[in-house]
Amino acid sequence: MSSYEALALEFCWTVAAVKRLVDVYGMRRARAIISALRSPGRWHFLRVNTLKASREEVLSELREEGLNAEPYDELPDAIRIPVQGPYKVEVRGRKPVYVDKAAAEAVYMGADLYAPGVLRAEGVKAGDEVVILSPKGHVVAAGVAVMDGEEMEARGRGLAVKVTESVYKVPSVRSLDLYERGLIYDQSLPSILSVHVLSPKPGWRVLDMCAAPGGKATHAAQLMRNDGEVVAVDRSPRRLERLRENVARLGTSIVKPVLADSRYLDLMGFGDFDAVILDPPCSAMGVRPKLYYERGEGDFKSLSNYQRQFLRVAAKVVRPGGLVLYTTCTLTLEENEVNIAWAVEKLDLRLVKQRYLLGSRGFKVGGVEASCVQRFEPDVHDAPGFFIALLKRPKA
Ligand code: SAM
């Protein structure tokens, strides 16, 4: 067995994914990154909606709620709250409930379990003490069944297990009144940083090509002081509905939701934007916590091609002299530096130096200067894996 295969087997990753990391980071760091991705990190980040409240006001409300929140000094609108854990979850005497990967990763951080996430719950009766396991057998949480196993397995609606113990505990800010009032948005540190890297100004016309659920689009509107326009396109009706809810909650009224396939926006008459935000679907290798990872060779190739289709349109719909912010939550070269090198070479976009640098420099690929792009590496930055590039269309 090769060392790639041994690492892949140990962490339940695909060999192709492990190879991607080893090729750029070497074996020791690849292991450290994969291992770091198992945990959610030490901090949970929030963005303050400065259209509605100051950071100090939000901090004092969070503290009144008993949360140990602190300002994150590197960015003016970021707050962080410590994540608790890891804790050992007792298995003995509890009936097993197997859940899908998404549900396992949510309850691992303390969320309750809902019926659509359940795969198997044989012999479980409402009121039983249960242990919750991922499809690969990771113990993620324990709790009390709220419905019978048969009803859980029907995967209808409703609370299936009230979670009482979990490996990690992330504060559930979404149940807070200040969340309902639109004072905060749950967002990772690199994602908050990326919109500061763009720094959209009041009066700008901004296009977000892959906008839902609206983290970056609403942040752009916030930095623009709700003056100008943010056209927020997504092709998923369900996700666009979540964007609409977030826009209403946050009061970012300049965000205009549009249901469309962004690969054809140039043909639909869109153009002349001061800035374009492009946060396309990616292989999500950097998303934490990650119990295992199943994306393989074909995914990396097809996603990289898909991302290029958006880049091609971004280069057309941004005005000459305008900016394109490109971000992903993944660590593969082909979805990051290789795509940016392609955009520089084939689309005549130019890389721009980033004014906020909190990650590491990227990798030199083709015409891409390593210091012009930034990467967040989970073993170093206590953040999800993330990539940020800022490009400019040259003036005509
Ligand atoms: N930027 C968002 C934020 O900060 O909240 C997250 C975007 S998520 C990484 C990628 C989004 O791209 C998904 O909502 C997905 O529905 C959307 N998407 C995928 N293919 C698309 C397409 N062809 N046109 C428009 N949106 C697309």
Tab-separated table of C-alpha atoms and ligand atoms in Angstrom, residues 185 187 191 208-216 233-236 239 260-263 279-281 306 310, ligand 1:
chain	number	residue	atom	x	y	z
A	185	TYR	CA	-24.725	36.644	10.166
A	187	GLN	CA	-19.926	33.334	8.431
A	191	SER	CA	-15.525	34.423	3.888
A	208	ASP	CA	-22.776	38.133	-7.258
A	209	MET	CA	-22.892	35.226	-9.717
A	210	CYS	CA	-23.390	32.407	-7.177
A	211	ALA	CA	-25.049	34.302	-4.393
A	212	ALA	CA	-27.222	32.073	-2.220
A	213	PRO	CA	-27.679	32.011	0.745
A	214	GLY	CA	-26.287	35.536	0.535
A	215	GLY	CA	-23.322	35.776	2.903
A	216	LYS	CA	-21.113	37.732	0.536
A	233	VAL	CA	-27.962	35.526	-8.967
A	234	ASP	CA	-28.420	31.869	-8.107
A	235	ARG	CA	-29.913	29.046	-10.067
A	236	SER	CA	-31.396	27.158	-7.121
A	239	ARG	CA	-31.383	28.501	-1.996
A	260	ALA	CA	-30.855	32.398	-13.403
A	261	ASP	CA	-27.967	30.299	-14.659
A	262	SER	CA	-25.010	32.654	-14.389
A	263	ARG	CA	-23.104	30.936	-17.174
A	279	ASP	CA	-17.916	32.074	-5.255
A	280	PRO	CA	-18.774	29.068	-7.426
A	281	PRO	CA	-19.619	25.500	-6.423
A	306	TYR	CA	-17.573	24.476	-14.379
A	310	PHE	CA	-18.346	31.430	-14.699
B	1	SAM	N1	-21.664	33.095	-2.203
B	1	SAM	C1	-22.588	32.392	-1.333
B	1	SAM	C2	-22.465	32.979	0.058
B	1	SAM	O1	-21.468	33.631	0.378
B	1	SAM	O2	-23.410	32.806	0.845
B	1	SAM	C3	-22.330	30.891	-1.360
B	1	SAM	C4	-22.375	30.319	-2.759
B	1	SAM	S1	-22.255	28.573	-2.858
B	1	SAM	C5	-20.562	28.285	-2.647
B	1	SAM	C6	-22.450	28.298	-4.567
B	1	SAM	C7	-23.843	28.635	-5.117
B	1	SAM	O3	-23.762	28.556	-6.544
B	1	SAM	C8	-24.980	27.725	-4.703
B	1	SAM	O4	-25.969	28.463	-4.052
B	1	SAM	C9	-25.521	27.162	-6.026
B	1	SAM	O5	-26.934	27.040	-6.045
B	1	SAM	C10	-25.065	28.221	-7.007
B	1	SAM	N2	-24.938	27.780	-8.413
B	1	SAM	C11	-24.487	26.606	-8.898
B	1	SAM	N3	-24.495	26.604	-10.258
B	1	SAM	C12	-24.985	27.823	-10.645
B	1	SAM	C13	-25.229	28.436	-11.886
B	1	SAM	N4	-24.980	27.778	-13.033
B	1	SAM	N5	-25.709	29.698	-11.916
B	1	SAM	C14	-25.975	30.361	-10.758
B	1	SAM	N6	-25.767	29.818	-9.526
B	1	SAM	C15	-25.262	28.576	-9.476
